[in-house]
Amino acid sequence: MTEQLPPDVIAQLKAMGSAITAELAQSSWALLTPFHEKIGYTAPQIDRDLRYGDDPRHRLDVHTVGTEAGAPVFVFVHGGGFVRGDKHTPGSPQYDLVGAWAVRHGYVGVTMTYRLAPEHKWPSGAEDVAGAVAWLRQNIARYGGDPDKIVVAGNSAGAVHVASFAAGHAAQGDPAGIAGAALLSGIYEVRTPQPGQPEHAYYGPNPGPETSSLPGLLEAPIPLLFSVAERDPRFFQEAAAGVVGAWLERHGTVPDLVWVEGHNHMSTIASLGIAEAALGPALARFIDRHTTTEGTAQ
Amino acid sequence: MTEQLPPDVIAQLKAMGSAITAELAQSSWALLTPFHEKIGYTAPQIDRDLRYGDDPRHRLDVHTVGTEAGAPVFVFVHGGGFVRGDKHTPGSPQYDLVGAWAVRHGYVGVTMTYRLAPEHKWPSGAEDVAGAVAWLRQNIARYGGDPDKIVVAGNSAGAVHVASFAAGHAAQGDPAGIAGAALLSGIYEVRTPQPGQPEHAYYGPNPGPETSSLPGLLEAPIPLLFSVAERDPRFFQEAAAGVVGAWLERHGTVPDLVWVEGHNHMSTIASLGIAEAALGPALARFIDRHTTTEGTAQ
């Protein structure tokens, strides 16, 4: 038996559908939080609110056992529709669970916060990922991390920011100081957003082609993992299928795409760190693969 | 750390490239067989050459601990370009390893042989999969298997046969007596083959549209997993990308597609049962998922 959720939980996830609403977030986390509480979602040591830049949102938490040396570093960039979200919601597993998951796999875990729209517009998210990576390359050895083994993952708007960061370095053939990027339920081609849509707040009413990360991702000398959840809305399914088609054309193969079976846009991340193998093993193998052999950043 | 091959083995696999040749088969198996010999590739009990039909190739082996009851049944249909291959090559892990892998996961393992081209043409492969499934539904309980929990996997030409079998039942909304099908490096749309190409021997010079399984797979009420290896040749990459596009159009989501990182057309199957998580965990989770909750065949 591989690890999967109990049948009644699988059924409840299914019943929630796929529309991204506050209710979906609330009910998904309510359903899976007890599993995290049971297994524990805090790493033995968490160094909080380390400053990687001048803005109050330029903060990151480092999750460790406290005795690492030369460990891969797994950075998580949260979602929240460009306008909300945080690395840490006290009293909840969001997103200390990702740090705990990383530590259990032998990595140093990093969760980071970034500036938000509408105050901060494109490409502020990518700039903040770059700022955090620069800080980690300078400082993470002190926490037992290897600065040449940084893998950055983003979810939803976080995936958009990580993708923009990675794509922005592609033209120079530059691996951006990272050993890999995992893009979990992201969007890589920006279309004209309608007022009220999350993209509108971040890109404004008329984003130019330079806001799409897909062309840069296709050229980026950085190992990439993409994922999409079974119950991600159609827009995300189209984004994933679009990556597959473009990748085939550019590289002659399909990309490393993980289909997160049974999960929705919110529960994908909540599936990490509990007895549920929908995403975790594939993500861990990606990190291991690119931090133990080839793919180490220069 | 998740399970992956040692760096020197990864490098050797990479150096072999992707062209499907006798040399690729020989060198891939030579590279990975020592791992199987070390860990063991024979289940505690193997009942060999059980007859599921009249042809001398209508034979299957059942791999068990010997004490199963009500276990999921995992059936493996080998590849070989329609014209060669066997369920069992004495003295080699081909394909007892699949039975041993199944047994380690708590399943009854079944490896089967089928009729070959050019003597036997389309749809003889699908007919033989159907014959084996019918036999298993009648007889596998005697070996500890649950006839309502049969998952059939095929590799390469074997995937083509399993796909044709599944697709052929789709029009009737019939789950074909199986709880799921895993299509590993298959082709689902047949184009006009050139003499000397493997498809020519099986489909003849001018296969009709009825030989393509994709339309039926899109309608089949059977859970499907698709996989493609990183170093599968372009034709297989196109097939996988084609499934993604067609699936999005039909179902509004991407399909359950596994990208078998680091492997080629031959080593994908050889990656099962050793300390290498490229395919095994995703395949086992698919089997578990559809034999423990929904998806059980009627």
Coordinates of C-alpha atoms in Angstrom, one line a residue:
Chain A
M1 CA 0.0 0.0 0.0
T2 CA 1.2 3.5 -0.8
E3 CA 0.0 6.3 1.3
Q4 CA -3.4 7.8 0.5
L5 CA -6.2 9.5 2.5
P6 CA -9.0 7.5 4.0
P7 CA -11.9 6.9 1.7
D8 CA -14.3 9.2 3.5
V9 CA -11.8 12.1 3.3
I10 CA -11.3 11.4 -0.4
A11 CA -15.0 11.5 -0.9
Q12 CA -15.3 14.8 1.0
L13 CA -12.6 16.4 -1.1
K14 CA -14.4 15.2 -4.2
A15 CA -17.7 16.7 -3.0
M16 CA -16.0 20.2 -2.6
G17 CA -15.6 20.5 -6.3
S18 CA -13.0 22.7 -7.9
A19 CA -14.1 26.4 -7.8
I20 CA -11.6 28.5 -6.0
T21 CA -13.5 30.2 -3.2
A22 CA -13.0 31.2 0.4
E23 CA -15.2 28.2 1.3
L24 CA -13.0 25.8 -0.7
A25 CA -10.0 27.1 1.2
Q26 CA -11.7 26.9 4.5
S27 CA -13.2 23.5 4.1
S28 CA -10.0 22.0 2.5
W29 CA -7.9 23.1 5.4
A30 CA -10.5 22.1 8.0
L31 CA -10.6 18.6 6.5
L32 CA -6.8 18.1 6.4
T33 CA -5.6 20.1 9.4
P34 CA -6.4 17.3 11.9
F35 CA -4.0 15.0 10.0
H36 CA -1.3 17.6 10.4
E37 CA -2.1 18.1 14.1
K38 CA -1.7 14.4 14.6
I39 CA 1.6 14.1 12.9
G40 CA 3.0 17.5 13.9
Y41 CA 3.7 20.3 11.6
T42 CA 6.5 22.2 13.2
A43 CA 10.1 21.5 12.6
P44 CA 12.3 21.1 15.7
Q45 CA 13.8 24.6 15.1
I46 CA 12.2 27.5 13.4
D47 CA 14.0 30.8 13.0
R48 CA 11.3 33.3 12.1
D49 CA 11.1 36.5 10.3
L50 CA 14.6 36.8 9.0
R51 CA 14.7 39.9 6.8
Y52 CA 15.8 39.4 3.2
G53 CA 14.9 43.0 2.1
D54 CA 13.6 46.3 3.2
D55 CA 9.9 45.9 2.9
P56 CA 7.9 44.6 6.0
R57 CA 6.9 41.6 3.8
H58 CA 10.5 40.7 3.0
R59 CA 10.6 38.0 5.7
L60 CA 11.4 34.3 5.7
D61 CA 11.3 31.5 8.2
V62 CA 14.0 28.8 8.3
H63 CA 13.0 25.3 9.4
T64 CA 15.7 22.9 10.6
V65 CA 16.5 20.1 13.0
G66 CA 19.3 22.3 14.2
T67 CA 22.1 20.1 13.1
E68 CA 22.1 20.1 9.3
A69 CA 25.2 20.6 7.3
G70 CA 25.3 20.9 3.5
A71 CA 21.6 20.0 3.2
P72 CA 19.5 20.8 0.2
V73 CA 17.3 23.9 0.8
F74 CA 13.6 23.8 -0.1
V75 CA 12.0 27.2 -0.4
F76 CA 8.2 27.5 -0.5
V77 CA 6.4 30.6 -1.9
H78 CA 2.7 30.7 -0.9
G79 CA -0.3 31.5 -3.0
G80 CA -3.2 33.9 -2.4
G81 CA -4.2 35.4 -5.7
F82 CA -1.4 38.0 -5.6
V83 CA -3.2 40.0 -2.9
R84 CA -3.1 37.9 0.3
G85 CA -1.4 35.0 2.0
D86 CA 1.5 34.6 4.4
K87 CA 4.3 32.2 5.1
H88 CA 2.9 31.6 8.5
T89 CA -0.6 31.7 10.1
P90 CA -0.2 31.1 13.8
G91 CA -2.1 28.2 15.1
S92 CA -2.5 26.6 11.7
P93 CA -0.3 24.4 9.6
Q94 CA -0.2 27.1 6.9
Y95 CA 2.7 26.8 5.9
D96 CA 4.9 25.6 8.7
L97 CA 3.9 22.1 7.4
V98 CA 6.0 22.7 4.3
G99 CA 9.0 23.4 6.5
A100 CA 8.3 20.3 8.6
W101 CA 7.9 18.2 5.4
A102 CA 11.3 19.5 4.1
V103 CA 13.1 18.8 7.4
R104 CA 11.7 15.2 7.5
H105 CA 13.2 14.7 4.0
G106 CA 16.6 16.0 5.1
Y107 CA 16.3 19.4 3.7
V108 CA 16.5 22.9 5.3
G109 CA 13.0 24.3 4.8
V110 CA 12.3 27.9 4.0
T111 CA 8.9 29.6 3.9
M112 CA 8.8 33.2 2.6
T113 CA 6.5 36.1 2.4
Y114 CA 6.5 38.7 -0.5
R115 CA 4.9 42.0 -1.3
L116 CA 1.3 42.0 -2.4
A117 CA -0.8 43.6 -5.0
P118 CA -2.5 45.9 -5.7
E119 CA 0.1 48.1 -3.9
H120 CA 3.0 46.1 -5.5
K121 CA 2.6 45.1 -9.1
W122 CA 4.4 42.9 -11.6
P123 CA 7.3 42.0 -11.3
S124 CA 7.5 42.6 -7.6
G125 CA 6.8 38.9 -6.8
A126 CA 9.7 37.8 -9.0
E127 CA 11.9 40.5 -7.5
D128 CA 11.1 39.2 -4.0
V129 CA 11.9 35.6 -5.0
A130 CA 15.2 36.9 -6.4
G131 CA 15.8 38.8 -3.1
A132 CA 15.1 35.8 -1.0
V133 CA 17.3 33.5 -3.1
A134 CA 20.2 36.1 -2.9
W135 CA 19.8 36.2 0.8
L136 CA 19.8 32.4 1.1
R137 CA 22.9 32.1 -1.0
Q138 CA 24.6 34.4 1.4
N139 CA 23.2 33.2 4.6
I140 CA 21.7 29.7 4.5
A141 CA 25.0 27.9 5.2
R142 CA 24.7 29.3 8.8
Y143 CA 21.5 27.2 9.1
G144 CA 23.1 24.0 7.7
G145 CA 21.9 24.6 4.1
D146 CA 24.0 24.3 1.0
P147 CA 23.7 27.5 -1.0
D148 CA 24.3 25.5 -4.2
K149 CA 21.4 23.2 -3.6
I150 CA 18.4 25.6 -3.4
V151 CA 15.1 24.4 -4.9
V152 CA 12.3 26.9 -5.0
A153 CA 8.7 25.9 -5.2
G154 CA 5.7 28.1 -5.6
N155 CA 1.9 27.4 -5.4
S156 CA -0.7 29.3 -7.4
A157 CA 0.4 33.0 -7.4
G158 CA 3.6 31.8 -5.7
A159 CA 4.2 29.6 -8.7
V160 CA 3.6 32.6 -11.0
H161 CA 6.3 34.5 -9.1
V162 CA 8.8 31.6 -9.1
A163 CA 8.2 31.1 -12.8
S164 CA 8.7 34.8 -13.5
F165 CA 11.9 34.7 -11.5
A166 CA 13.2 31.6 -13.4
A167 CA 12.1 32.9 -16.8
G168 CA 13.7 36.3 -16.2
H169 CA 17.1 34.6 -16.0
A170 CA 16.7 32.4 -19.0
A171 CA 17.8 34.9 -21.7
Q172 CA 21.2 35.0 -20.1
G173 CA 21.4 31.2 -19.9
D174 CA 21.6 31.8 -16.1
P175 CA 20.4 29.1 -13.7
A176 CA 19.5 32.0 -11.3
G177 CA 21.4 30.6 -8.4
I178 CA 19.0 27.7 -7.9
A179 CA 19.1 23.9 -8.6
G180 CA 15.5 23.6 -9.6
A181 CA 12.0 25.1 -9.5
A182 CA 8.7 23.4 -8.8
L183 CA 5.7 25.2 -10.2
L184 CA 2.6 23.9 -8.4
S185 CA -0.7 24.9 -10.0
G186 CA 0.6 28.0 -11.7
I187 CA -0.2 30.2 -14.7
Y188 CA 2.5 30.9 -17.3
E189 CA 0.7 32.9 -20.0
V190 CA -1.0 36.0 -18.9
R191 CA -4.2 37.1 -20.7
T192 CA -6.0 40.3 -20.4
P193 CA -7.6 40.2 -17.0
Q194 CA -11.1 41.5 -16.1
P195 CA -11.5 43.8 -13.2
G196 CA -12.0 41.7 -10.1
Q197 CA -9.9 38.9 -11.4
P198 CA -6.8 38.3 -9.3
E199 CA -4.5 39.0 -12.2
H200 CA -6.0 42.5 -12.6
A201 CA -4.6 43.6 -9.3
Y202 CA -1.1 42.4 -10.0
Y203 CA -0.7 43.0 -13.8
G204 CA -3.1 45.9 -14.2
P205 CA -5.7 46.0 -17.0
N206 CA -3.4 45.3 -20.0
P207 CA -0.4 43.1 -19.3
G208 CA 2.2 43.0 -22.0
P209 CA 3.7 39.8 -23.5
E210 CA 6.7 40.3 -21.2
T211 CA 4.5 39.2 -18.2
S212 CA 4.2 35.7 -19.6
S213 CA 6.9 33.4 -18.2
L214 CA 6.4 30.4 -20.6
P215 CA 8.8 31.6 -23.3
G216 CA 11.5 32.0 -20.7
L217 CA 10.7 28.8 -18.9
L218 CA 11.2 26.9 -22.2
E219 CA 14.7 28.3 -22.4
A220 CA 15.7 28.3 -18.7
P221 CA 18.7 26.2 -17.9
I222 CA 17.0 25.2 -14.6
P223 CA 15.3 21.8 -13.9
L224 CA 11.6 22.4 -13.7
L225 CA 8.7 20.4 -12.2
F226 CA 5.1 21.4 -13.0
S227 CA 2.1 20.1 -11.2
V228 CA -1.6 20.5 -11.6
A229 CA -4.3 19.1 -9.3
E230 CA -7.1 16.9 -10.5
R231 CA -9.6 19.5 -9.2
D232 CA -7.8 22.6 -10.3
P233 CA -10.1 24.8 -12.3
R234 CA -10.0 24.6 -16.1
F235 CA -7.7 27.7 -16.4
F236 CA -5.0 25.8 -14.6
Q237 CA -5.6 22.6 -16.6
E238 CA -5.2 24.7 -19.7
A239 CA -2.0 26.2 -18.4
A240 CA -0.6 22.7 -17.7
A241 CA -1.6 21.4 -21.1
G242 CA -0.2 24.5 -22.7
V243 CA 3.2 23.8 -21.1
V244 CA 3.1 20.2 -22.4
G245 CA 2.4 21.3 -26.0
A246 CA 5.0 24.1 -25.9
W247 CA 7.6 21.9 -24.2
L248 CA 7.1 19.2 -26.8
E249 CA 7.7 21.7 -29.6
R250 CA 10.8 23.2 -28.0
H251 CA 12.4 20.1 -26.4
G252 CA 10.9 17.1 -28.2
T253 CA 9.6 15.7 -24.9
V254 CA 6.8 16.3 -22.5
P255 CA 7.9 18.2 -19.3
D256 CA 8.1 16.8 -15.8
L257 CA 4.4 17.2 -15.0
V258 CA 2.8 15.8 -11.8
W259 CA -0.9 15.2 -11.8
V260 CA -2.0 15.6 -8.1
E261 CA -4.7 13.0 -8.0
G262 CA -7.8 13.6 -5.9
H263 CA -6.8 17.2 -4.8
N264 CA -8.0 20.7 -5.4
H265 CA -6.2 24.0 -5.6
M266 CA -5.9 24.3 -1.8
S267 CA -5.5 20.7 -0.7
T268 CA -2.5 20.1 -2.9
I269 CA -0.2 21.8 -0.4
A270 CA -2.1 20.4 2.5
S271 CA -1.3 17.0 1.2
L272 CA 2.4 17.4 2.0
G273 CA 3.7 16.0 5.3
I274 CA 0.8 13.6 6.0
A275 CA 0.3 10.0 4.9
E276 CA -0.8 11.0 1.4
A277 CA 1.5 10.3 -1.5
A278 CA -0.3 12.4 -4.1
L279 CA 2.4 15.0 -4.5
G280 CA 5.1 14.5 -1.8
P281 CA 7.1 11.6 -3.3
A282 CA 7.3 13.1 -6.7
L283 CA 8.3 16.5 -5.3
A284 CA 10.9 14.9 -3.0
R285 CA 12.4 12.9 -5.8
F286 CA 12.7 16.0 -7.9
I287 CA 14.6 17.8 -5.1
D288 CA 16.8 14.8 -4.5
R289 CA 17.5 14.3 -8.1
H290 CA 18.7 17.8 -8.7
T291 CA 20.6 18.3 -5.5
T292 CA 22.5 15.0 -5.4
T293 CA 23.8 14.6 -8.9
E294 CA 23.6 17.0 -11.8
G295 CA 21.6 20.2 -11.6
T296 CA 23.5 21.8 -8.7
A297 CA 23.7 25.5 -9.3
Q298 CA 27.0 27.2 -9.8
Chain B
M1 CA 15.8 11.1 0.5
T2 CA 13.5 9.3 -1.9
E3 CA 14.8 6.4 -3.8
Q4 CA 16.9 7.0 -6.9
L5 CA 19.6 5.2 -8.8
P6 CA 23.3 6.0 -8.0
P7 CA 24.7 8.9 -9.9
D8 CA 27.0 6.7 -12.1
V9 CA 24.0 4.6 -13.2
I10 CA 22.0 7.7 -13.9
A11 CA 24.8 9.0 -16.1
Q12 CA 25.1 5.7 -17.9
L13 CA 21.4 5.7 -18.7
K14 CA 21.7 9.2 -20.0
A15 CA 24.6 8.2 -22.2
M16 CA 22.5 5.5 -23.9
G17 CA 20.2 8.0 -25.5
S18 CA 16.7 7.2 -26.6
A19 CA 16.7 5.4 -29.9
I20 CA 14.9 2.0 -29.5
T21 CA 17.5 -0.6 -30.6
A22 CA 18.5 -4.0 -29.6
E23 CA 21.6 -2.4 -28.1
L24 CA 19.4 -0.1 -25.9
A25 CA 17.5 -3.1 -24.6
Q26 CA 20.6 -5.1 -24.0
S27 CA 22.5 -2.3 -22.3
S28 CA 19.5 -1.1 -20.2
W29 CA 18.9 -4.5 -18.8
A30 CA 22.6 -5.2 -18.3
L31 CA 22.8 -2.0 -16.3
L32 CA 19.8 -2.6 -14.0
T33 CA 19.7 -6.4 -13.7
P34 CA 22.4 -6.5 -10.9
F35 CA 20.0 -4.3 -8.8
H36 CA 17.3 -6.9 -9.3
E37 CA 19.6 -9.8 -8.6
K38 CA 20.6 -8.1 -5.3
I39 CA 17.1 -7.5 -4.1
G40 CA 15.6 -10.6 -5.7
Y41 CA 13.1 -10.7 -8.5
T42 CA 11.0 -13.8 -7.9
A43 CA 7.9 -13.9 -5.7
P44 CA 7.7 -16.6 -3.1
Q45 CA 5.3 -18.6 -5.3
I46 CA 5.0 -18.5 -9.1
D47 CA 2.4 -20.6 -10.8
R48 CA 3.6 -20.7 -14.4
D49 CA 2.0 -21.2 -17.8
L50 CA -1.6 -21.2 -16.8
R51 CA -3.6 -21.4 -20.0
Y52 CA -6.2 -18.7 -20.6
G53 CA -6.9 -19.7 -24.2
D54 CA -6.2 -22.1 -27.0
D55 CA -3.1 -20.6 -28.6
P56 CA 0.3 -21.7 -27.3
R57 CA 0.9 -18.0 -26.4
H58 CA -2.2 -17.9 -24.3
R59 CA -0.3 -18.3 -21.1
L60 CA 0.1 -16.4 -17.9
D61 CA 2.1 -16.7 -14.7
V62 CA 0.6 -15.9 -11.3
H63 CA 3.0 -14.4 -8.6
T64 CA 2.0 -14.6 -5.0
V65 CA 3.2 -15.0 -1.4
G66 CA 0.9 -18.0 -1.3
T67 CA -1.4 -16.7 1.4
E68 CA -3.3 -13.8 -0.2
A69 CA -7.0 -13.4 0.1
G70 CA -9.0 -10.7 -1.6
A71 CA -5.9 -8.9 -2.9
P72 CA -5.8 -6.5 -5.8
V73 CA -4.5 -8.1 -9.0
F74 CA -1.9 -6.4 -11.1
V75 CA -1.5 -7.7 -14.6
F76 CA 1.5 -6.9 -16.8
V77 CA 1.4 -7.1 -20.6
H78 CA 5.0 -6.9 -22.0
G79 CA 6.2 -5.0 -25.0
G80 CA 8.3 -6.1 -28.0
G81 CA 7.2 -4.2 -31.1
F82 CA 4.2 -6.5 -31.7
V83 CA 6.5 -9.3 -33.0
R84 CA 8.5 -10.5 -30.0
G85 CA 8.7 -10.6 -26.2
D86 CA 7.6 -13.0 -23.5
K87 CA 6.2 -12.8 -20.0
H88 CA 9.3 -14.7 -18.8
T89 CA 12.8 -15.1 -19.9
P90 CA 14.5 -17.7 -17.7
G91 CA 17.5 -16.5 -15.8
S92 CA 16.5 -12.8 -16.3
P93 CA 14.3 -10.5 -14.3
Q94 CA 12.1 -10.0 -17.5
Y95 CA 9.4 -9.9 -16.3
D96 CA 9.2 -11.9 -13.1
L97 CA 10.4 -8.6 -11.5
V98 CA 6.9 -7.1 -12.1
G99 CA 5.3 -10.0 -10.3
A100 CA 7.7 -9.6 -7.4
W101 CA 7.0 -5.9 -7.3
A102 CA 3.3 -6.5 -7.2
V103 CA 3.6 -9.1 -4.4
R104 CA 5.7 -6.7 -2.3
H105 CA 2.9 -4.1 -2.6
G106 CA 0.3 -6.6 -1.5
Y107 CA -1.1 -7.5 -4.9
V108 CA -1.3 -10.7 -6.8
G109 CA 1.0 -10.3 -9.8
V110 CA 0.2 -11.6 -13.2
T111 CA 2.5 -11.6 -16.2
M112 CA 1.0 -12.7 -19.5
T113 CA 2.0 -13.7 -23.0
Y114 CA -0.1 -13.0 -26.1
R115 CA -0.1 -13.8 -29.8
L116 CA 2.4 -12.0 -32.0
A117 CA 2.5 -10.4 -35.4
P118 CA 2.9 -10.8 -38.3
E119 CA 1.0 -14.1 -37.9
H120 CA -1.6 -12.5 -35.7
K121 CA -2.8 -9.0 -36.6
W122 CA -4.9 -6.3 -35.0
P123 CA -6.9 -6.8 -32.8
S124 CA -5.4 -10.1 -31.7
G125 CA -3.5 -8.3 -28.8
A126 CA -6.7 -6.7 -27.5
E127 CA -8.5 -10.0 -27.8
D128 CA -5.8 -11.8 -25.8
V129 CA -5.9 -9.1 -23.0
A130 CA -9.7 -9.7 -22.9
G131 CA -9.2 -13.5 -22.8
A132 CA -6.7 -13.2 -19.9
V133 CA -9.0 -10.8 -18.0
A134 CA -11.9 -13.2 -18.5
W135 CA -9.8 -16.1 -17.2
L136 CA -8.7 -14.1 -14.2
R137 CA -12.2 -13.0 -13.3
Q138 CA -13.1 -16.7 -13.2
N139 CA -10.0 -18.1 -11.6
I140 CA -7.9 -15.6 -9.7
A141 CA -9.8 -15.9 -6.4
R142 CA -8.2 -19.4 -6.2
Y143 CA -4.8 -17.6 -6.0
G144 CA -5.9 -15.0 -3.4
G145 CA -6.9 -12.3 -5.9
D146 CA -10.1 -10.3 -5.9
P147 CA -11.7 -10.6 -9.4
D148 CA -13.2 -7.1 -8.9
K149 CA -9.9 -5.5 -8.3
I150 CA -7.9 -6.2 -11.5
V151 CA -5.7 -3.5 -12.8
V152 CA -4.0 -4.1 -16.2
A153 CA -0.8 -2.5 -17.3
G154 CA 0.9 -2.7 -20.6
N155 CA 4.3 -1.4 -21.8
S156 CA 4.9 -0.2 -25.4
A157 CA 3.1 -2.7 -27.7
G158 CA 1.6 -4.1 -24.5
A159 CA 0.2 -0.6 -23.7
V160 CA -1.3 -0.5 -27.2
H161 CA -3.0 -3.8 -26.6
V162 CA -4.4 -2.8 -23.2
A163 CA -5.5 0.5 -24.7
S164 CA -7.3 -1.2 -27.5
F165 CA -8.9 -3.6 -25.0
A166 CA -10.1 -0.7 -22.8
A167 CA -11.2 1.4 -25.7
G168 CA -13.2 -1.4 -27.3
H169 CA -15.5 -1.5 -24.3
A170 CA -16.0 2.2 -24.0
A171 CA -18.9 2.5 -26.5
Q172 CA -21.0 0.3 -24.2
G173 CA -20.0 2.3 -21.1
D174 CA -18.5 -0.9 -20.0
P175 CA -15.6 -1.0 -17.5
A176 CA -14.4 -4.1 -19.2
G177 CA -14.1 -6.1 -15.9
I178 CA -11.2 -4.1 -14.7
A179 CA -10.6 -1.5 -12.0
G180 CA -8.0 0.5 -13.9
A181 CA -5.5 0.4 -16.8
A182 CA -2.0 1.8 -16.8
L183 CA -0.6 2.6 -20.2
L184 CA 3.2 2.8 -20.1
S185 CA 4.9 4.3 -23.1
G186 CA 2.1 3.5 -25.5
I187 CA 0.8 4.8 -28.8
Y188 CA -2.9 5.6 -29.1
E189 CA -3.3 6.9 -32.6
V190 CA -2.2 4.7 -35.5
R191 CA -0.8 6.4 -38.5
T192 CA 0.1 4.7 -41.8
P193 CA 3.1 2.6 -41.1
Q194 CA 6.0 2.1 -43.4
P195 CA 7.2 -1.4 -44.2
G196 CA 9.7 -2.5 -41.6
Q197 CA 8.1 -0.4 -38.9
P198 CA 6.7 -2.5 -36.0
E199 CA 3.2 -1.2 -36.7
H200 CA 3.3 -2.6 -40.2
A201 CA 3.5 -6.2 -39.0
Y202 CA 0.5 -5.8 -36.7
Y203 CA -1.8 -3.4 -38.5
G204 CA -0.8 -4.1 -42.1
P205 CA 0.0 -1.3 -44.6
N206 CA -3.2 0.7 -44.2
P207 CA -4.8 0.7 -40.8
G208 CA -8.2 2.2 -40.5
P209 CA -9.4 4.8 -37.9
E210 CA -10.9 1.9 -35.8
T211 CA -7.3 0.9 -34.9
S212 CA -6.8 4.1 -32.9
S213 CA -7.7 3.7 -29.3
L214 CA -7.7 7.3 -28.3
P215 CA -11.3 8.1 -29.0
G216 CA -12.4 5.1 -27.0
L217 CA -10.0 5.8 -24.1
L218 CA -11.5 9.3 -23.8
E219 CA -14.9 7.7 -23.2
A220 CA -13.9 4.7 -21.3
P221 CA -15.4 4.4 -17.8
I222 CA -12.1 3.0 -16.5
P223 CA -9.5 4.9 -14.5
L224 CA -6.5 5.4 -16.7
L225 CA -2.8 6.2 -15.9
F226 CA -0.5 7.1 -18.8
S227 CA 3.2 7.3 -18.5
V228 CA 6.0 8.4 -20.8
A229 CA 9.7 8.1 -20.1
E230 CA 12.1 11.1 -20.2
R231 CA 14.0 9.3 -23.0
D232 CA 11.2 7.8 -24.9
P233 CA 11.6 8.6 -28.6
R234 CA 9.7 11.6 -29.9
F235 CA 6.8 9.5 -31.3
F236 CA 5.9 8.4 -27.7
Q237 CA 6.3 12.0 -26.5
E238 CA 3.9 13.1 -29.2
A239 CA 1.5 10.4 -28.2
A240 CA 1.5 11.5 -24.5
A241 CA 1.1 15.2 -25.4
G242 CA -1.7 14.1 -27.8
V243 CA -3.5 12.4 -24.9
V244 CA -3.1 15.6 -22.8
G245 CA -4.6 17.8 -25.4
A246 CA -7.5 15.4 -26.2
W247 CA -8.2 14.8 -22.6
L248 CA -8.4 18.5 -21.8
E249 CA -10.8 19.0 -24.6
R250 CA -13.0 16.0 -23.6
H251 CA -12.8 16.2 -19.8
G252 CA -11.6 19.7 -19.0
T253 CA -8.6 18.4 -17.1
V254 CA -5.2 16.9 -17.9
P255 CA -5.0 13.1 -17.6
D256 CA -3.1 11.2 -15.0
L257 CA 0.2 11.3 -16.7
V258 CA 3.5 10.2 -15.1
W259 CA 6.7 11.4 -16.5
V260 CA 9.3 8.7 -15.8
E261 CA 12.3 10.8 -15.0
G262 CA 15.7 9.6 -16.2
H263 CA 14.5 6.5 -18.0
N264 CA 14.3 5.2 -21.5
H265 CA 11.8 2.9 -23.3
M266 CA 13.4 -0.2 -21.8
S267 CA 14.5 0.9 -18.4
T268 CA 11.1 2.2 -17.4
I269 CA 9.9 -1.3 -16.5
A270 CA 13.4 -2.3 -15.1
S271 CA 13.0 0.6 -12.7
L272 CA 10.2 -1.3 -10.8
G273 CA 11.1 -3.3 -7.7
I274 CA 14.5 -1.8 -7.1
A275 CA 15.4 1.3 -5.0
E276 CA 14.2 3.7 -7.7
A277 CA 11.1 5.8 -7.3
A278 CA 10.8 7.0 -10.9
L279 CA 7.6 5.0 -11.7
G280 CA 6.8 2.6 -8.9
P281 CA 5.2 4.9 -6.2
A282 CA 2.9 6.6 -8.7
L283 CA 1.9 3.2 -10.2
A284 CA 1.3 1.7 -6.8
R285 CA -0.7 4.7 -5.7
F286 CA -2.9 4.4 -8.8
I287 CA -3.5 0.7 -8.1
D288 CA -4.3 1.3 -4.5
R289 CA -6.5 4.2 -5.2
H290 CA -8.7 2.3 -7.6
T291 CA -8.9 -0.9 -5.7
T292 CA -9.5 0.4 -2.2
T293 CA -12.2 3.0 -2.7
E294 CA -14.1 3.9 -5.9
G295 CA -13.2 2.3 -9.2
T296 CA -13.8 -1.3 -8.3
A297 CA -15.1 -3.1 -11.3
Q298 CA -18.6 -4.6 -11.2

